[in-house]
PDB file of C-alpha atoms in Angstrom:
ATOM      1  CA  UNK T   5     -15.140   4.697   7.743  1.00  0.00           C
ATOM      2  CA  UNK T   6     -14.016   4.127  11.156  1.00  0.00           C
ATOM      3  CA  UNK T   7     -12.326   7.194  11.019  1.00  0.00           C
ATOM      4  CA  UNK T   8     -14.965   9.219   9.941  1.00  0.00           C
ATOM      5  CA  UNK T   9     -17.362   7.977  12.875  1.00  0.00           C
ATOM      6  CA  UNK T  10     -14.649   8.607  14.945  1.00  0.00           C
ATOM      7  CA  UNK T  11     -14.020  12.587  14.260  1.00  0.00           C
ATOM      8  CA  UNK T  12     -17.612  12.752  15.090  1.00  0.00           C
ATOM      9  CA  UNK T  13     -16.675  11.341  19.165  1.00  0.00           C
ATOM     10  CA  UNK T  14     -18.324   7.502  18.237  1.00  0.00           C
ATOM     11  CA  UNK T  15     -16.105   4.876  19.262  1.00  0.00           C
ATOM     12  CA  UNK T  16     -15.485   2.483  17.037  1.00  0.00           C
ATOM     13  CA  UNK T  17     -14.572  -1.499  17.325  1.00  0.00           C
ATOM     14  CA  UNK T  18     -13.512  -3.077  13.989  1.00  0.00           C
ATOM     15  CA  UNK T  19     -14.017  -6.730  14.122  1.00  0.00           C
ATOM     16  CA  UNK T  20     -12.082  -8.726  11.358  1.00  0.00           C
ATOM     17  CA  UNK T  21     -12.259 -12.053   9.777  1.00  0.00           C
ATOM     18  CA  UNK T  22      -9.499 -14.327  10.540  1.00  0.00           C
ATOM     19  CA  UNK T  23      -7.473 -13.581   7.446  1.00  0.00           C
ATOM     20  CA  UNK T  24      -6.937 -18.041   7.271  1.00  0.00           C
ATOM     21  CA  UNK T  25      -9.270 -20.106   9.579  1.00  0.00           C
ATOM     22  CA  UNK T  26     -12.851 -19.714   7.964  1.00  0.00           C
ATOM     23  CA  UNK T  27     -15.406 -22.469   9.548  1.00  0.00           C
ATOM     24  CA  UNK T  28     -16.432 -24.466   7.000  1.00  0.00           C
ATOM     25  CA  UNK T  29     -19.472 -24.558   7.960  1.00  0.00           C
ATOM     26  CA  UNK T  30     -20.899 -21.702   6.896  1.00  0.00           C
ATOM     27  CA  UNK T  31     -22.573 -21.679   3.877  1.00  0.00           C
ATOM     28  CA  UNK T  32     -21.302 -18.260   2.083  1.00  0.00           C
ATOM     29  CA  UNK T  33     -17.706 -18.920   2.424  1.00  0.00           C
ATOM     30  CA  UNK T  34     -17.965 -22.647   0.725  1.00  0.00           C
ATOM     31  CA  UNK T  35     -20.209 -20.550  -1.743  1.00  0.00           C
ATOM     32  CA  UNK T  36     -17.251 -18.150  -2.131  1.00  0.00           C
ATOM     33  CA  UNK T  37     -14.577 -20.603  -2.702  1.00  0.00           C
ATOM     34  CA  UNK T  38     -17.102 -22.860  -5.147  1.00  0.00           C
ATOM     35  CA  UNK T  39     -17.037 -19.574  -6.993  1.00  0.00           C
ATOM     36  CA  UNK T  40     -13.246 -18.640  -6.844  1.00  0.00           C
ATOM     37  CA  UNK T  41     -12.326 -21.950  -8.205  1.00  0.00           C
ATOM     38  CA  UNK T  42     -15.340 -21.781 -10.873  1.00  0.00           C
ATOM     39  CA  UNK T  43     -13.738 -18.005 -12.039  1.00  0.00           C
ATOM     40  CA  UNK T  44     -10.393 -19.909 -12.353  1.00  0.00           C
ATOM     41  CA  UNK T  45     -11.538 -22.202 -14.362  1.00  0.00           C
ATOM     42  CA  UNK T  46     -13.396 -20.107 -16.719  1.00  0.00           C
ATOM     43  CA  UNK T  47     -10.367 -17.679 -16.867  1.00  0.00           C
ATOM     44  CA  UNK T  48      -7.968 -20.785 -18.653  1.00  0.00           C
ATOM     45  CA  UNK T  49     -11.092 -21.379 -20.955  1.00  0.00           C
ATOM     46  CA  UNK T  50     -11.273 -17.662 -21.679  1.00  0.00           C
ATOM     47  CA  UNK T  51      -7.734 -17.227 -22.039  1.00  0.00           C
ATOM     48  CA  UNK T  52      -7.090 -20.065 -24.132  1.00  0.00           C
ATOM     49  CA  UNK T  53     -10.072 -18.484 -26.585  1.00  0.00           C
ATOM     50  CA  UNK T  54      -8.178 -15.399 -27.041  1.00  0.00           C
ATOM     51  CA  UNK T  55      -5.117 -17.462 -27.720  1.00  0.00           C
ATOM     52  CA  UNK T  56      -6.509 -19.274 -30.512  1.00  0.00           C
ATOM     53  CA  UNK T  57      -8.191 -16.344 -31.943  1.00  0.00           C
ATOM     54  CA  UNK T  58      -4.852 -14.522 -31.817  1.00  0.00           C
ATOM     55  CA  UNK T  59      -3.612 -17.580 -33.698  1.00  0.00           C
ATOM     56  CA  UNK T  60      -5.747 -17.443 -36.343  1.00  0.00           C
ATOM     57  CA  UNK T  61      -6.303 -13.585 -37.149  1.00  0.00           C
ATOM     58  CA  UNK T  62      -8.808 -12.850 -39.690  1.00  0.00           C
ATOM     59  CA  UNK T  63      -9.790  -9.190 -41.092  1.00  0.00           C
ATOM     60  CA  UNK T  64     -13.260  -8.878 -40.636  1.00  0.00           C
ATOM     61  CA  UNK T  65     -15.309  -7.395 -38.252  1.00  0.00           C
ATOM     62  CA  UNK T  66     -16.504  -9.964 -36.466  1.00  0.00           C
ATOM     63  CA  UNK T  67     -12.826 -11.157 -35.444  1.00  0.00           C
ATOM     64  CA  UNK T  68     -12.361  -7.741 -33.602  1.00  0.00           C
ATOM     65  CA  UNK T  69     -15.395  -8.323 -32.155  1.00  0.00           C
ATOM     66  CA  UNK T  70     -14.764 -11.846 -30.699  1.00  0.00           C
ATOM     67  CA  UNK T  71     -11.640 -10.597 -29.604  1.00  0.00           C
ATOM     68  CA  UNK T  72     -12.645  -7.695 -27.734  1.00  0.00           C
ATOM     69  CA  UNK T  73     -15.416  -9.728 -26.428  1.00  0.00           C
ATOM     70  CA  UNK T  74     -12.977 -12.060 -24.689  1.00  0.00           C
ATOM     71  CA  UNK T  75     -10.773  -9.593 -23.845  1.00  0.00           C
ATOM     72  CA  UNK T  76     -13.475  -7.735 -21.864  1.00  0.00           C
ATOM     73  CA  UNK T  77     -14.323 -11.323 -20.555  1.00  0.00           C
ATOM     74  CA  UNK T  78     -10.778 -11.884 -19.020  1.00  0.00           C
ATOM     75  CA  UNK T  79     -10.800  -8.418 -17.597  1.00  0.00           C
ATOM     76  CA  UNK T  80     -13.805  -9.185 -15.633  1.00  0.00           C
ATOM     77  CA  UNK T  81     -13.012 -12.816 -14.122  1.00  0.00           C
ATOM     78  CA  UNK T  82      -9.310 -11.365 -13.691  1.00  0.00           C
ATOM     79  CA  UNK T  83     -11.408  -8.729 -11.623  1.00  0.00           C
ATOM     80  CA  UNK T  84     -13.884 -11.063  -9.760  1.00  0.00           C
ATOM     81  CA  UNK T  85     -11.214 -13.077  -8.259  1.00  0.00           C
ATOM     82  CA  UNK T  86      -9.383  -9.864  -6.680  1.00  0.00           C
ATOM     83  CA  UNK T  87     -12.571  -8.888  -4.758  1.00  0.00           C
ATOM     84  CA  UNK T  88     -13.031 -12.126  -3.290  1.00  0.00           C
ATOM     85  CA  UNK T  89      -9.858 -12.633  -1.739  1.00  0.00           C
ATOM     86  CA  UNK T  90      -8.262  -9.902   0.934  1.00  0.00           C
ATOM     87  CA  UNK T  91      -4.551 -10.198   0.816  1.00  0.00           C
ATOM     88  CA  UNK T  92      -3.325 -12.235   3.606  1.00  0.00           C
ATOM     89  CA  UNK T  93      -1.584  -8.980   5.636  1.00  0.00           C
ATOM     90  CA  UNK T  94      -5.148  -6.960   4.965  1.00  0.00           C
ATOM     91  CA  UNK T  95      -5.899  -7.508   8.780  1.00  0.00           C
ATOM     92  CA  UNK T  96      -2.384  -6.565   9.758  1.00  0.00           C
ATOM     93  CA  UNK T  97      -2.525  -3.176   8.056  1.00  0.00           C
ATOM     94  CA  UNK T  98      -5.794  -2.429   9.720  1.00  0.00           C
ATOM     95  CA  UNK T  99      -4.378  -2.928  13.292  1.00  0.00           C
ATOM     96  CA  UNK T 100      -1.141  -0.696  12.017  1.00  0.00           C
ATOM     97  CA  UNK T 101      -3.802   1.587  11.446  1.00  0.00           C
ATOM     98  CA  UNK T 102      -5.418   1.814  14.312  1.00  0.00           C
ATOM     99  CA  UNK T 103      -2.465   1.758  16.508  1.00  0.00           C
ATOM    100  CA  UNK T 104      -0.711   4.527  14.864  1.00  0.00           C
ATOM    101  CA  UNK T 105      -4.449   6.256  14.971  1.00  0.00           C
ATOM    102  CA  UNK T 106      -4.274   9.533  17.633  1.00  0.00           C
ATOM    103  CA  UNK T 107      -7.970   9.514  18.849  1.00  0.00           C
ATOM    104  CA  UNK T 108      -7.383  12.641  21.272  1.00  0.00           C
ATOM    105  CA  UNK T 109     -10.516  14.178  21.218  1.00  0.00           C
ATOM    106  CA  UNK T 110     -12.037  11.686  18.952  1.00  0.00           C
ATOM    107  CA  UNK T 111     -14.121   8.524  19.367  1.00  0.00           C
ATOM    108  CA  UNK T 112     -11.626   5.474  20.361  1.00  0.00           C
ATOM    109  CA  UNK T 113     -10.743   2.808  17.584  1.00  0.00           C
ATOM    110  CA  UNK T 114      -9.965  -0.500  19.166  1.00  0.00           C
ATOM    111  CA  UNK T 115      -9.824  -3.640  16.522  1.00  0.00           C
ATOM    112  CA  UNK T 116     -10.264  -7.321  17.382  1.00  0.00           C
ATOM    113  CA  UNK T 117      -9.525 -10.658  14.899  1.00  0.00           C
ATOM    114  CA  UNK T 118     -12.081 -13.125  15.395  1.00  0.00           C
ATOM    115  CA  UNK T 119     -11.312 -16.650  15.704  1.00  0.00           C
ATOM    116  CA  UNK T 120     -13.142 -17.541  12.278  1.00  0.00           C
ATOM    117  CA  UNK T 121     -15.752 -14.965  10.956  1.00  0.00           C
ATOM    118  CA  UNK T 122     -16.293 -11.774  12.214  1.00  0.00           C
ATOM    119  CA  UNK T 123     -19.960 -11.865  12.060  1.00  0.00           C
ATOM    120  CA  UNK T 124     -21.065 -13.890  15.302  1.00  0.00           C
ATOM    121  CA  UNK T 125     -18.721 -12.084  17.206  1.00  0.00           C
ATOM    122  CA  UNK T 126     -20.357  -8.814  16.276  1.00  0.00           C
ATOM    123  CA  UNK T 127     -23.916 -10.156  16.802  1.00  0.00           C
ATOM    124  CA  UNK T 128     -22.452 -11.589  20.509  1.00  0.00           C
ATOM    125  CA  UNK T 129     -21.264  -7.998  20.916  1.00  0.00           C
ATOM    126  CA  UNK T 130     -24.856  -6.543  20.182  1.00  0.00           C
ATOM    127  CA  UNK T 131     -26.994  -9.200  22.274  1.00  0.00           C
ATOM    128  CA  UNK T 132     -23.976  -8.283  24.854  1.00  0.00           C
ATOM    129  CA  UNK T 133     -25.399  -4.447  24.989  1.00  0.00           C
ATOM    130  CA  UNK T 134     -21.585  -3.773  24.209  1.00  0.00           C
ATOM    131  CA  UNK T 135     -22.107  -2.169  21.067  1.00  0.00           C
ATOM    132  CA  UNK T 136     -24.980   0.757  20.051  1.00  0.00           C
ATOM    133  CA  UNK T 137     -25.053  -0.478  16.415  1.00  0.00           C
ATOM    134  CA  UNK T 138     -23.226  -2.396  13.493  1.00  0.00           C
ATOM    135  CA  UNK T 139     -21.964  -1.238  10.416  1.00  0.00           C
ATOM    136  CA  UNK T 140     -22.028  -4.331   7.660  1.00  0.00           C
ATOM    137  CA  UNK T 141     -22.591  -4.824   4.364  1.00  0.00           C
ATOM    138  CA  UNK T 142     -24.528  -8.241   5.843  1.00  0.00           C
ATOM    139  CA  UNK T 143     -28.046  -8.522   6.428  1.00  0.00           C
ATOM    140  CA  UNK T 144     -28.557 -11.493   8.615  1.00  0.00           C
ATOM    141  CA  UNK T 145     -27.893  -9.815  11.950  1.00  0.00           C
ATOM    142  CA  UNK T 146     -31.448  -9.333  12.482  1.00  0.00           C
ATOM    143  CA  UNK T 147     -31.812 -13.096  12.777  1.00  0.00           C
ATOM    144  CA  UNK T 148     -28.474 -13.398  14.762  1.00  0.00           C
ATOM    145  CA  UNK T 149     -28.983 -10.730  17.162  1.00  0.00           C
ATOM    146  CA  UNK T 150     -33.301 -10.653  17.421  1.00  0.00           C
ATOM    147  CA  UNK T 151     -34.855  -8.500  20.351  1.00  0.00           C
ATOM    148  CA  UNK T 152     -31.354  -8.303  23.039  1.00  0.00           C
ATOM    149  CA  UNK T 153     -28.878  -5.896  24.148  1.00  0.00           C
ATOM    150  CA  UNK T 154     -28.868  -2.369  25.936  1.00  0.00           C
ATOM    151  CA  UNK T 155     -33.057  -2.105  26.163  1.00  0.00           C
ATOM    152  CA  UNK T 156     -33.969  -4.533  23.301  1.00  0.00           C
ATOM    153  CA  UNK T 157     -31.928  -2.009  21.151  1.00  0.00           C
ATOM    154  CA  UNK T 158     -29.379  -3.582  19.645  1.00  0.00           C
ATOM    155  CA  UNK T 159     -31.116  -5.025  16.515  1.00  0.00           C
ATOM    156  CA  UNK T 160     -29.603  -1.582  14.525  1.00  0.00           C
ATOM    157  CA  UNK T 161     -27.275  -1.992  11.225  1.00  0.00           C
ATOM    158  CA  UNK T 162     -26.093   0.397   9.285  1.00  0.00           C
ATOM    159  CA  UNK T 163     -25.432  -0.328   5.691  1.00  0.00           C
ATOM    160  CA  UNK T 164     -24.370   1.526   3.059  1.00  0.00           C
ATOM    161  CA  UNK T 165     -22.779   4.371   4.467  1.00  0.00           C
ATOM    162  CA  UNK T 166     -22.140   7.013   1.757  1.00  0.00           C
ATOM    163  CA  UNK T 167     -18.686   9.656   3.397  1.00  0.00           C
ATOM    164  CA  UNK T 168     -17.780  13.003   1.677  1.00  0.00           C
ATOM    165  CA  UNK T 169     -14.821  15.168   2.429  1.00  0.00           C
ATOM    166  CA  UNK T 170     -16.703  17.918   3.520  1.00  0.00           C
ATOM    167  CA  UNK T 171     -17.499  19.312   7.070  1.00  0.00           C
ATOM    168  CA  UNK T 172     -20.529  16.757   7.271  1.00  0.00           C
ATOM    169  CA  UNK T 173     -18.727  13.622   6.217  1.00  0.00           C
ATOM    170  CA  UNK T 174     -21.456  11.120   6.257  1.00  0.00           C
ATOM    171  CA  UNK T 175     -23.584  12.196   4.111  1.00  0.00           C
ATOM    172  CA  UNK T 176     -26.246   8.921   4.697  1.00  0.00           C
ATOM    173  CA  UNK T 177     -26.948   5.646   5.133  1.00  0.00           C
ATOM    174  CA  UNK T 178     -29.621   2.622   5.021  1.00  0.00           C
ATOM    175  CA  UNK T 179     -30.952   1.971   8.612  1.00  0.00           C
ATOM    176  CA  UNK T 180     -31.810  -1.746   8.874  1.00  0.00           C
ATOM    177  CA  UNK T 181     -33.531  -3.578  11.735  1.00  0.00           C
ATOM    178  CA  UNK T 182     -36.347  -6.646  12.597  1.00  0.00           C
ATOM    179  CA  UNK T 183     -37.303  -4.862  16.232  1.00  0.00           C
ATOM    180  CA  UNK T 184     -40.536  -3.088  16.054  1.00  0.00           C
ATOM    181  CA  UNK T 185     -39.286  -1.210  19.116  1.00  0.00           C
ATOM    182  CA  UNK T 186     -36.050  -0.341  17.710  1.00  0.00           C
ATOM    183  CA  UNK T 187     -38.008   1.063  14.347  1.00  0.00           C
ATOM    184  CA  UNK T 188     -40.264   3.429  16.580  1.00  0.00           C
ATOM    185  CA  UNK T 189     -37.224   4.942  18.430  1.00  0.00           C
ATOM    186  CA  UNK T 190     -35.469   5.288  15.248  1.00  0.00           C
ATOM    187  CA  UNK T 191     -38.209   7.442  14.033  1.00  0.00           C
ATOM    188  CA  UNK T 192     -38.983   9.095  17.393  1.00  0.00           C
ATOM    189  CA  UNK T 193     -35.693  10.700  17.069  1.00  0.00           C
ATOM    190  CA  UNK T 194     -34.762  11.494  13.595  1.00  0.00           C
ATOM    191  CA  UNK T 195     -38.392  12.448  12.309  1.00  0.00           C
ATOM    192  CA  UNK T 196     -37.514  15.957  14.312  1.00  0.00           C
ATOM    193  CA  UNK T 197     -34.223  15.860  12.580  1.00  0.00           C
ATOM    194  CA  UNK T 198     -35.171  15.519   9.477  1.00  0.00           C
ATOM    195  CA  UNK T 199     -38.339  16.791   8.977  1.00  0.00           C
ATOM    196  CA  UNK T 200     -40.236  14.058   8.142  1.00  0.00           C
ATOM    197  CA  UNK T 201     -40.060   9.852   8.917  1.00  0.00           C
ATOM    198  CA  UNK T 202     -37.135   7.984   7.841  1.00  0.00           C
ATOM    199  CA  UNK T 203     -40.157   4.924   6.687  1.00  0.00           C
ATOM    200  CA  UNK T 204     -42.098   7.730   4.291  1.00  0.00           C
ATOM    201  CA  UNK T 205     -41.788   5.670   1.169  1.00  0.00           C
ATOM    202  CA  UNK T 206     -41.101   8.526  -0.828  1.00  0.00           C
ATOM    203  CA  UNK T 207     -38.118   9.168   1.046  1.00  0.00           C
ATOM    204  CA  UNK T 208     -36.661   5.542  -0.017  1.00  0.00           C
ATOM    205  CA  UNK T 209     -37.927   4.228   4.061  1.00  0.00           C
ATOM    206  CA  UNK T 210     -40.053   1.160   4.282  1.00  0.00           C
ATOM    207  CA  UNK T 211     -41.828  -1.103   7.123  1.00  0.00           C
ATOM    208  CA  UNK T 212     -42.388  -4.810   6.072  1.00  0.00           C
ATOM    209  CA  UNK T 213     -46.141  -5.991   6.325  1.00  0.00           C
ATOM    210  CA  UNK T 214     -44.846  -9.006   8.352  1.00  0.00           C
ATOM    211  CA  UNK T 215     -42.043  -8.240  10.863  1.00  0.00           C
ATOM    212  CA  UNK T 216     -41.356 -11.731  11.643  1.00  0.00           C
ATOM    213  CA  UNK T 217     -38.359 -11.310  13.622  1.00  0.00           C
ATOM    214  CA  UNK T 218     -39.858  -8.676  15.744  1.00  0.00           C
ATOM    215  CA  UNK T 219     -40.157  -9.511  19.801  1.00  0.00           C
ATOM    216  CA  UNK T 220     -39.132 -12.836  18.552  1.00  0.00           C
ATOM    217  CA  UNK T 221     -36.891 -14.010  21.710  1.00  0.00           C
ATOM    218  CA  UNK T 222     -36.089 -17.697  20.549  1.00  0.00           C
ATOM    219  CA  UNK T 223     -33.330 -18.154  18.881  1.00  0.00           C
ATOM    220  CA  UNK T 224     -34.089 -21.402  17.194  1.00  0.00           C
ATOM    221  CA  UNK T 225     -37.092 -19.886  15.689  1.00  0.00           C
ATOM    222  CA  UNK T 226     -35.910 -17.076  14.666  1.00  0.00           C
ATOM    223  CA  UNK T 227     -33.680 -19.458  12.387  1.00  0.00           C
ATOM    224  CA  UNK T 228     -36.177 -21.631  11.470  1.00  0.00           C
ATOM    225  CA  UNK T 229     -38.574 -18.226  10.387  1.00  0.00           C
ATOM    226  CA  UNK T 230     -35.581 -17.536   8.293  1.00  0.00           C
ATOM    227  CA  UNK T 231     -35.264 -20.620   6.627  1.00  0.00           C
ATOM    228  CA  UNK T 232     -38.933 -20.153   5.511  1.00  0.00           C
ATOM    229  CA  UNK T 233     -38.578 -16.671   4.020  1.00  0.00           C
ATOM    230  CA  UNK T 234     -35.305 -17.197   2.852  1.00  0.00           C
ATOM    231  CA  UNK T 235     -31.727 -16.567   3.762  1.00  0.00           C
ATOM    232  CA  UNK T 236     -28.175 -17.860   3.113  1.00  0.00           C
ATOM    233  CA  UNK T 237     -28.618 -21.062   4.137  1.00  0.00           C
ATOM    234  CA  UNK T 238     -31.789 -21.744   2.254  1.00  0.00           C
ATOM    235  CA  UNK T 239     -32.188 -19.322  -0.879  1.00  0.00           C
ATOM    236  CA  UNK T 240     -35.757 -17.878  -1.910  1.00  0.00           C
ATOM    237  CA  UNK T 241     -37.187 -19.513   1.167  1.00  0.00           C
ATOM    238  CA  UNK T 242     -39.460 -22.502   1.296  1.00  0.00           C
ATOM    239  CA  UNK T 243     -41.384 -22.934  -1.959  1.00  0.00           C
ATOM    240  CA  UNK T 244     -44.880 -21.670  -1.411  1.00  0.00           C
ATOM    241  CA  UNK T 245     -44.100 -20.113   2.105  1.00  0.00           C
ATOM    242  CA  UNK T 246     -42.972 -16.373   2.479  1.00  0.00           C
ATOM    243  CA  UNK T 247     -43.378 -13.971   5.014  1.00  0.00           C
ATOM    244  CA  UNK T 248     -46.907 -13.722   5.574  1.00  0.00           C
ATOM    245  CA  UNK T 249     -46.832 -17.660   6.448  1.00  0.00           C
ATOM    246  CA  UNK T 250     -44.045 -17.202   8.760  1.00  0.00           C
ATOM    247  CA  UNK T 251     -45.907 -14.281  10.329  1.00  0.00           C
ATOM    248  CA  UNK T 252     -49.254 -15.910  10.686  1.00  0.00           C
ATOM    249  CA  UNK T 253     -47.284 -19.133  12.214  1.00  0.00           C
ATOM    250  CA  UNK T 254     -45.323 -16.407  14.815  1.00  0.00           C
ATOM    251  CA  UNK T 255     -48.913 -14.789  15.823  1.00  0.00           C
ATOM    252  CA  UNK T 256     -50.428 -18.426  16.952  1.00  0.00           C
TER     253      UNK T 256
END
């Protein structure tokens, strides 16, 4: 991906995890590791089922289908625990990458290990005005980085970014951000482009009733709003509360 922004002259800095200091803090990495070990454990249960149904074969129909059953069940923890851990040297590739990468006429590709996770050093980047936008899969930077940076534009992520190997290589993506501001430049400039807004709802856009984080310059309350709507460190928000409470609370 960095690549790809970069044949089209967009510099790129990749920020990575620290492949084995994590704070412990933070909610979604003890969530993470609750899970690994919680696969693990239902991988020996699901292993020693098979076992004991290989043990005991029996010619009937529902025997194949038990055993396919926890076949397909092994396959998928065995799978689950991949994706959550990065091999240790993952970050070391990366920067073999990038220094063996010739950006001569290209956008540069500089990469950077944070001391623990990569995501408040990113969001210290954008309130920094160092950076024109993020590319995550994460959608709390809207609560990390609020109305800061470069003009009050640097609430912009970019998420899901769909690349082709054809002369257009990315071929779209999801534009996210909690800036008012940031939305109406968005759409100043690629309604012209495209033809029509990037927020027409038929078009897959959309522009929340209740932009809570919007102008919202506090940091502390921009936390606390997300607490009450919901986020990682409180999921589904506080019961009976929701946006249009945290909004109406914002406008007094």
């Amino acid at each position: 991906m960095a690549r790809t922004f970069s044949e089209v002259l967009i510099d790129m800095h990749i920020k990575c995890d620290n492949p084995t200091v994590r704070h412990p803090a933070k909610r979604a990495s003890c969530q993470r590791r609750a899970k690994a070990h919680k696969d693990k454990i239902e991988l020996v249960l699901a292993r020693s089922l098979l076992q004991s149904l290989l043990n005991q074969p029996v010619d009937s129909a529902e025997y194949a289908i038990d055993v396919d059953k926890a076949q397909k069940k092994i396959r998928s923890l065995e799978n689950s625990i991949k994706r959550q851990q990065l091999p240790l040297d993952f970050s070391d590739k990366l920067e073999r990458f990038v220094a063996g990468y010739d950006s001569d006429e290209k956008g540069e590709i500089t990469i950077e290990i944070a001391p623990t996770q990569a995501d408040p050093c990113l969001a210290k980047l954008a309130v920094d005005g160092e950076v024109d936008f993020i590319v995550s899969g994460d959608s709390d930077f809207a609560v990390y980085v609020g109305p800061n940076g470069q003009n009050g534009l640097a609430d912009v992520i970019l998420k899901d970014v769909k690349l082709t190997m054809t002369k257009a290589p990315i071929r779209g993506c999801k534009v996210y951000t909690g800036q008012k501001g940031v939305a109406d430049v968005i759409e100043s400039t690629l309604t012209p482009k495209l033809g029509y807004s990037p927020f027409e709802k038929e078009k897959g856009g959309r522009i929340p009733p209740y932009p809570v984080f919007s102008a919202c310059e506090d940091p502390l309350a921009r936390a606390l709003f997300a607490m009450v709507i919901g986020c990682d460190a409180c999921p589904g928000g506080v019961c009976g509360a929701g946006p249009k409470a945290a909004f109406d609370i914002k406008s007094k």
